[in-house]
Amino acid sequence: MSKIITHYFSSVLIGIIDGIIIPLTVFCFLSGLGRAPSDAWDFTLYATLTTAILLAASGFFTRKEELSHTHDKKILDVYKGLDVADHIKADLIEDARRESSEWGAAWNDKAAPDTSLPPISYALFIFAGCLTGGLIVLLNARKYPLPGYLFFLIPTIILVVAGFIKYRLFGRPVWGGVVLTAGGGMLAALGAYWIGTLL
């Protein structure tokens, strides 16, 4: 898989993971409250659209910030304003620049998204991934209604696979990522359902 395809694919995965976890939690909470399945479905659809828009906007501005390097500039401005000897100030600035350069090189080597991915593309692929995740939850809810355990089966499998691929692409511990992604998502959904039944 080429690096640019990996960048877009990782963006979609980010969207899919949140697009499953958030709508799943909303649907479980509403079902726990005793809402009619059709009402829970409708509200979860609205939650999916809202989540996709917010994630896309966040992704757009985050990537725009990364491209502008304003974070690095702010750090350098802080160092320049320090009331210390000039040679110490120069060393601090040089260290900050070197660390930023090394971090960027290491990040790119791990095949994580880098500055070659434009903000609008990054946002659109996150948006598409989030909608996909939400639709998976909604279609699954039609086929396997709560409180049956099969309701959780397909989202869990997809979160396991998505978490595995995402953490592998980013060069992070894979099994810890799977537990964090799938386990965290299922705990949130089950907890929301349980809280809903108590209210």
mmCIF file of C-alpha atoms in Angstrom:
data_model
loop_
_atom_site.group_PDB
_atom_site.id
_atom_site.type_symbol
_atom_site.label_atom_id
_atom_site.label_comp_id
_atom_site.label_asym_id
_atom_site.label_seq_id
_atom_site.Cartn_x
_atom_site.Cartn_y
_atom_site.Cartn_z
ATOM 1 C CA MET A 1 0.000 0.000 0.000
ATOM 2 C CA SER A 2 1.505 3.347 -1.008
ATOM 3 C CA LYS A 3 2.103 5.954 1.665
ATOM 4 C CA ILE A 4 -0.513 8.428 0.413
ATOM 5 C CA ILE A 5 -3.167 5.665 0.326
ATOM 6 C CA THR A 6 -2.124 4.753 3.866
ATOM 7 C CA HIS A 7 -2.681 8.366 4.935
ATOM 8 C CA TYR A 8 -6.213 8.440 3.553
ATOM 9 C CA PHE A 9 -6.993 4.966 4.859
ATOM 10 C CA SER A 10 -5.884 5.920 8.375
ATOM 11 C CA SER A 11 -8.160 8.989 8.211
ATOM 12 C CA VAL A 12 -11.124 6.794 7.309
ATOM 13 C CA LEU A 13 -10.286 4.429 10.172
ATOM 14 C CA ILE A 14 -10.267 7.306 12.651
ATOM 15 C CA GLY A 15 -13.740 8.259 11.439
ATOM 16 C CA ILE A 16 -15.074 4.692 11.476
ATOM 17 C CA ILE A 17 -13.943 4.053 15.046
ATOM 18 C CA ASP A 18 -15.583 7.191 16.444
ATOM 19 C CA GLY A 19 -18.503 6.695 14.061
ATOM 20 C CA ILE A 20 -19.208 3.341 15.672
ATOM 21 C CA ILE A 21 -18.487 4.120 19.323
ATOM 22 C CA ILE A 22 -20.455 7.378 19.670
ATOM 23 C CA PRO A 23 -23.664 6.340 17.843
ATOM 24 C CA LEU A 24 -23.546 2.914 19.510
ATOM 25 C CA THR A 25 -23.382 4.570 22.919
ATOM 26 C CA VAL A 26 -26.244 6.927 22.052
ATOM 27 C CA PHE A 27 -28.410 4.082 20.751
ATOM 28 C CA CYS A 28 -27.706 1.943 23.828
ATOM 29 C CA PHE A 29 -28.536 4.800 26.195
ATOM 30 C CA LEU A 30 -31.832 5.561 24.464
ATOM 31 C CA SER A 31 -32.739 1.874 24.354
ATOM 32 C CA GLY A 32 -31.933 1.573 28.052
ATOM 33 C CA LEU A 33 -34.285 4.475 28.708
ATOM 34 C CA GLY A 34 -37.042 2.469 27.064
ATOM 35 C CA ARG A 35 -37.399 4.637 23.948
ATOM 36 C CA ALA A 36 -39.096 3.032 20.967
ATOM 37 C CA PRO A 37 -36.591 1.457 18.539
ATOM 38 C CA SER A 38 -37.667 3.881 15.810
ATOM 39 C CA ASP A 39 -37.027 6.897 18.071
ATOM 40 C CA ALA A 40 -33.645 5.536 19.169
ATOM 41 C CA TRP A 41 -32.789 4.946 15.506
ATOM 42 C CA ASP A 42 -33.742 8.488 14.485
ATOM 43 C CA PHE A 43 -31.861 10.180 17.341
ATOM 44 C CA THR A 44 -28.812 8.003 16.672
ATOM 45 C CA LEU A 45 -28.883 9.070 13.016
ATOM 46 C CA TYR A 46 -28.857 12.725 14.130
ATOM 47 C CA ALA A 47 -26.011 11.962 16.542
ATOM 48 C CA THR A 48 -24.079 10.290 13.710
ATOM 49 C CA LEU A 49 -24.443 13.314 11.421
ATOM 50 C CA THR A 50 -23.492 15.721 14.213
ATOM 51 C CA THR A 51 -20.469 13.621 15.193
ATOM 52 C CA ALA A 52 -19.302 13.375 11.571
ATOM 53 C CA ILE A 53 -19.532 17.145 11.086
ATOM 54 C CA LEU A 54 -17.728 17.926 14.352
ATOM 55 C CA LEU A 55 -14.975 15.381 13.721
ATOM 56 C CA ALA A 56 -14.472 16.643 10.172
ATOM 57 C CA ALA A 57 -14.271 20.253 11.359
ATOM 58 C CA SER A 58 -11.841 19.283 14.101
ATOM 59 C CA GLY A 59 -9.722 17.312 11.624
ATOM 60 C CA PHE A 60 -9.699 20.210 9.167
ATOM 61 C CA PHE A 61 -8.495 22.789 11.696
ATOM 62 C CA THR A 62 -6.023 20.392 13.304
ATOM 63 C CA ARG A 63 -4.421 19.613 9.956
ATOM 64 C CA LYS A 64 -4.439 23.287 9.003
ATOM 65 C CA GLU A 65 -2.621 24.073 12.259
ATOM 66 C CA GLU A 66 -0.070 21.340 11.543
ATOM 67 C CA LEU A 67 0.575 22.710 8.076
ATOM 68 C CA SER A 68 1.053 26.247 9.343
ATOM 69 C CA HIS A 69 3.551 25.109 12.004
ATOM 70 C CA THR A 70 2.100 27.755 14.319
ATOM 71 C CA HIS A 71 2.620 25.446 17.295
ATOM 72 C CA ASP A 72 6.376 25.376 16.691
ATOM 73 C CA LYS A 73 6.400 29.155 16.190
ATOM 74 C CA LYS A 74 4.601 29.712 19.498
ATOM 75 C CA ILE A 75 7.142 27.584 21.353
ATOM 76 C CA LEU A 76 10.017 29.443 19.746
ATOM 77 C CA ASP A 77 8.407 32.775 20.644
ATOM 78 C CA VAL A 78 8.192 31.658 24.288
ATOM 79 C CA TYR A 79 11.885 30.732 24.277
ATOM 80 C CA LYS A 80 12.821 34.020 22.630
ATOM 81 C CA GLY A 81 10.963 35.937 25.352
ATOM 82 C CA LEU A 82 12.727 34.209 28.244
ATOM 83 C CA ASP A 83 14.810 36.378 30.518
ATOM 84 C CA VAL A 84 17.959 34.240 30.317
ATOM 85 C CA ALA A 85 21.425 34.594 28.835
ATOM 86 C CA ASP A 86 21.507 34.742 25.039
ATOM 87 C CA HIS A 87 23.614 31.572 24.683
ATOM 88 C CA ILE A 88 21.114 29.586 26.819
ATOM 89 C CA LYS A 89 18.220 30.998 24.828
ATOM 90 C CA ALA A 90 19.956 30.038 21.560
ATOM 91 C CA ASP A 91 20.525 26.473 22.842
ATOM 92 C CA LEU A 92 16.859 26.125 23.842
ATOM 93 C CA ILE A 93 15.655 27.340 20.447
ATOM 94 C CA GLU A 94 18.056 25.020 18.622
ATOM 95 C CA ASP A 95 16.958 22.049 20.758
ATOM 96 C CA ALA A 96 13.286 22.806 20.070
ATOM 97 C CA ARG A 97 13.907 22.974 16.315
ATOM 98 C CA ARG A 98 15.914 19.739 16.320
ATOM 99 C CA GLU A 99 13.317 17.859 18.391
ATOM 100 C CA SER A 100 10.507 19.078 16.128
ATOM 101 C CA SER A 101 12.430 17.936 13.056
ATOM 102 C CA GLU A 102 13.255 14.528 14.588
ATOM 103 C CA TRP A 103 9.668 14.033 15.745
ATOM 104 C CA GLY A 104 8.359 14.877 12.274
ATOM 105 C CA ALA A 105 10.758 12.431 10.616
ATOM 106 C CA ALA A 106 9.868 9.645 13.053
ATOM 107 C CA TRP A 107 6.148 10.342 12.619
ATOM 108 C CA ASN A 108 6.422 10.114 8.829
ATOM 109 C CA ASP A 109 8.463 6.889 9.063
ATOM 110 C CA LYS A 110 5.589 5.305 10.992
ATOM 111 C CA ALA A 111 3.315 5.977 8.017
ATOM 112 C CA ALA A 112 1.113 8.330 9.983
ATOM 113 C CA PRO A 113 -0.624 11.111 8.122
ATOM 114 C CA ASP A 114 1.779 13.923 7.337
ATOM 115 C CA THR A 115 1.654 17.342 5.744
ATOM 116 C CA SER A 116 1.103 15.820 2.260
ATOM 117 C CA LEU A 117 -2.539 15.297 3.260
ATOM 118 C CA PRO A 118 -4.505 18.533 2.655
ATOM 119 C CA PRO A 119 -6.867 19.665 5.443
ATOM 120 C CA ILE A 120 -10.017 19.409 3.324
ATOM 121 C CA SER A 121 -9.174 15.860 2.186
ATOM 122 C CA TYR A 122 -8.352 14.816 5.737
ATOM 123 C CA ALA A 123 -11.689 16.236 6.950
ATOM 124 C CA LEU A 124 -13.717 14.616 4.151
ATOM 125 C CA PHE A 125 -12.230 11.178 4.717
ATOM 126 C CA ILE A 126 -12.866 11.407 8.465
ATOM 127 C CA PHE A 127 -16.439 12.509 7.677
ATOM 128 C CA ALA A 128 -16.961 9.563 5.309
ATOM 129 C CA GLY A 129 -15.503 7.129 7.834
ATOM 130 C CA CYS A 130 -17.704 8.462 10.624
ATOM 131 C CA LEU A 131 -20.854 8.183 8.502
ATOM 132 C CA THR A 132 -19.872 4.635 7.560
ATOM 133 C CA GLY A 133 -19.422 3.683 11.212
ATOM 134 C CA GLY A 134 -22.759 5.228 12.165
ATOM 135 C CA LEU A 135 -24.586 3.443 9.338
ATOM 136 C CA ILE A 136 -23.072 0.147 10.448
ATOM 137 C CA VAL A 137 -24.531 0.715 13.917
ATOM 138 C CA LEU A 138 -27.946 1.704 12.564
ATOM 139 C CA LEU A 139 -28.232 -1.184 10.087
ATOM 140 C CA ASN A 140 -27.031 -3.597 12.741
ATOM 141 C CA ALA A 141 -29.701 -2.284 15.148
ATOM 142 C CA ARG A 142 -32.390 -3.068 12.576
ATOM 143 C CA LYS A 143 -31.171 -6.648 12.167
ATOM 144 C CA TYR A 144 -30.239 -7.448 15.783
ATOM 145 C CA PRO A 145 -32.334 -5.379 18.219
ATOM 146 C CA LEU A 146 -31.404 -4.915 21.846
ATOM 147 C CA PRO A 147 -31.278 -6.478 24.404
ATOM 148 C CA GLY A 148 -29.929 -9.400 22.352
ATOM 149 C CA TYR A 149 -26.171 -9.910 22.585
ATOM 150 C CA LEU A 150 -25.881 -10.201 18.791
ATOM 151 C CA PHE A 151 -26.440 -6.438 18.674
ATOM 152 C CA PHE A 152 -22.873 -6.002 19.961
ATOM 153 C CA LEU A 153 -21.208 -8.688 17.833
ATOM 154 C CA ILE A 154 -20.706 -6.898 14.497
ATOM 155 C CA PRO A 155 -19.627 -3.527 16.003
ATOM 156 C CA THR A 156 -17.150 -5.369 18.256
ATOM 157 C CA ILE A 157 -15.624 -7.288 15.348
ATOM 158 C CA ILE A 158 -15.299 -4.124 13.255
ATOM 159 C CA LEU A 159 -13.723 -2.211 16.166
ATOM 160 C CA VAL A 160 -11.227 -5.045 16.739
ATOM 161 C CA VAL A 161 -10.203 -5.047 13.056
ATOM 162 C CA ALA A 162 -10.160 -1.235 12.775
ATOM 163 C CA GLY A 163 -8.176 -0.857 16.015
ATOM 164 C CA PHE A 164 -5.664 -3.490 14.895
ATOM 165 C CA ILE A 165 -5.099 -1.852 11.495
ATOM 166 C CA LYS A 166 -5.005 1.692 12.891
ATOM 167 C CA TYR A 167 -2.409 0.950 15.554
ATOM 168 C CA ARG A 168 -0.341 -1.100 13.115
ATOM 169 C CA LEU A 169 -0.324 1.779 10.603
ATOM 170 C CA PHE A 170 0.752 4.206 13.330
ATOM 171 C CA GLY A 171 3.484 1.857 14.554
ATOM 172 C CA ARG A 172 2.012 1.513 18.041
ATOM 173 C CA PRO A 173 1.423 -1.614 20.180
ATOM 174 C CA VAL A 174 -1.319 -3.418 18.283
ATOM 175 C CA TRP A 175 -2.994 -5.538 20.948
ATOM 176 C CA GLY A 176 -3.113 -2.699 23.429
ATOM 177 C CA GLY A 177 -4.770 -0.637 20.702
ATOM 178 C CA VAL A 178 -7.319 -3.382 20.042
ATOM 179 C CA VAL A 179 -8.213 -3.579 23.730
ATOM 180 C CA LEU A 180 -8.420 0.216 23.969
ATOM 181 C CA THR A 181 -10.538 0.584 20.827
ATOM 182 C CA ALA A 182 -12.909 -2.383 21.022
ATOM 183 C CA GLY A 183 -12.905 -2.789 24.800
ATOM 184 C CA GLY A 184 -13.374 0.920 25.443
ATOM 185 C CA GLY A 185 -16.143 1.148 22.848
ATOM 186 C CA MET A 186 -18.062 -1.819 24.236
ATOM 187 C CA LEU A 187 -17.683 -0.641 27.834
ATOM 188 C CA ALA A 188 -19.055 2.778 26.848
ATOM 189 C CA ALA A 189 -22.035 1.200 25.063
ATOM 190 C CA LEU A 190 -22.833 -1.306 27.811
ATOM 191 C CA GLY A 191 -22.396 1.353 30.481
ATOM 192 C CA ALA A 192 -24.744 3.714 28.611
ATOM 193 C CA TYR A 193 -27.365 0.967 28.309
ATOM 194 C CA TRP A 194 -27.088 0.120 32.003
ATOM 195 C CA ILE A 195 -27.333 3.778 33.058
ATOM 196 C CA GLY A 196 -30.356 4.188 30.797
ATOM 197 C CA THR A 197 -32.118 1.281 32.525
ATOM 198 C CA LEU A 198 -31.518 2.901 35.907
ATOM 199 C CA LEU A 199 -33.116 6.233 34.963
#
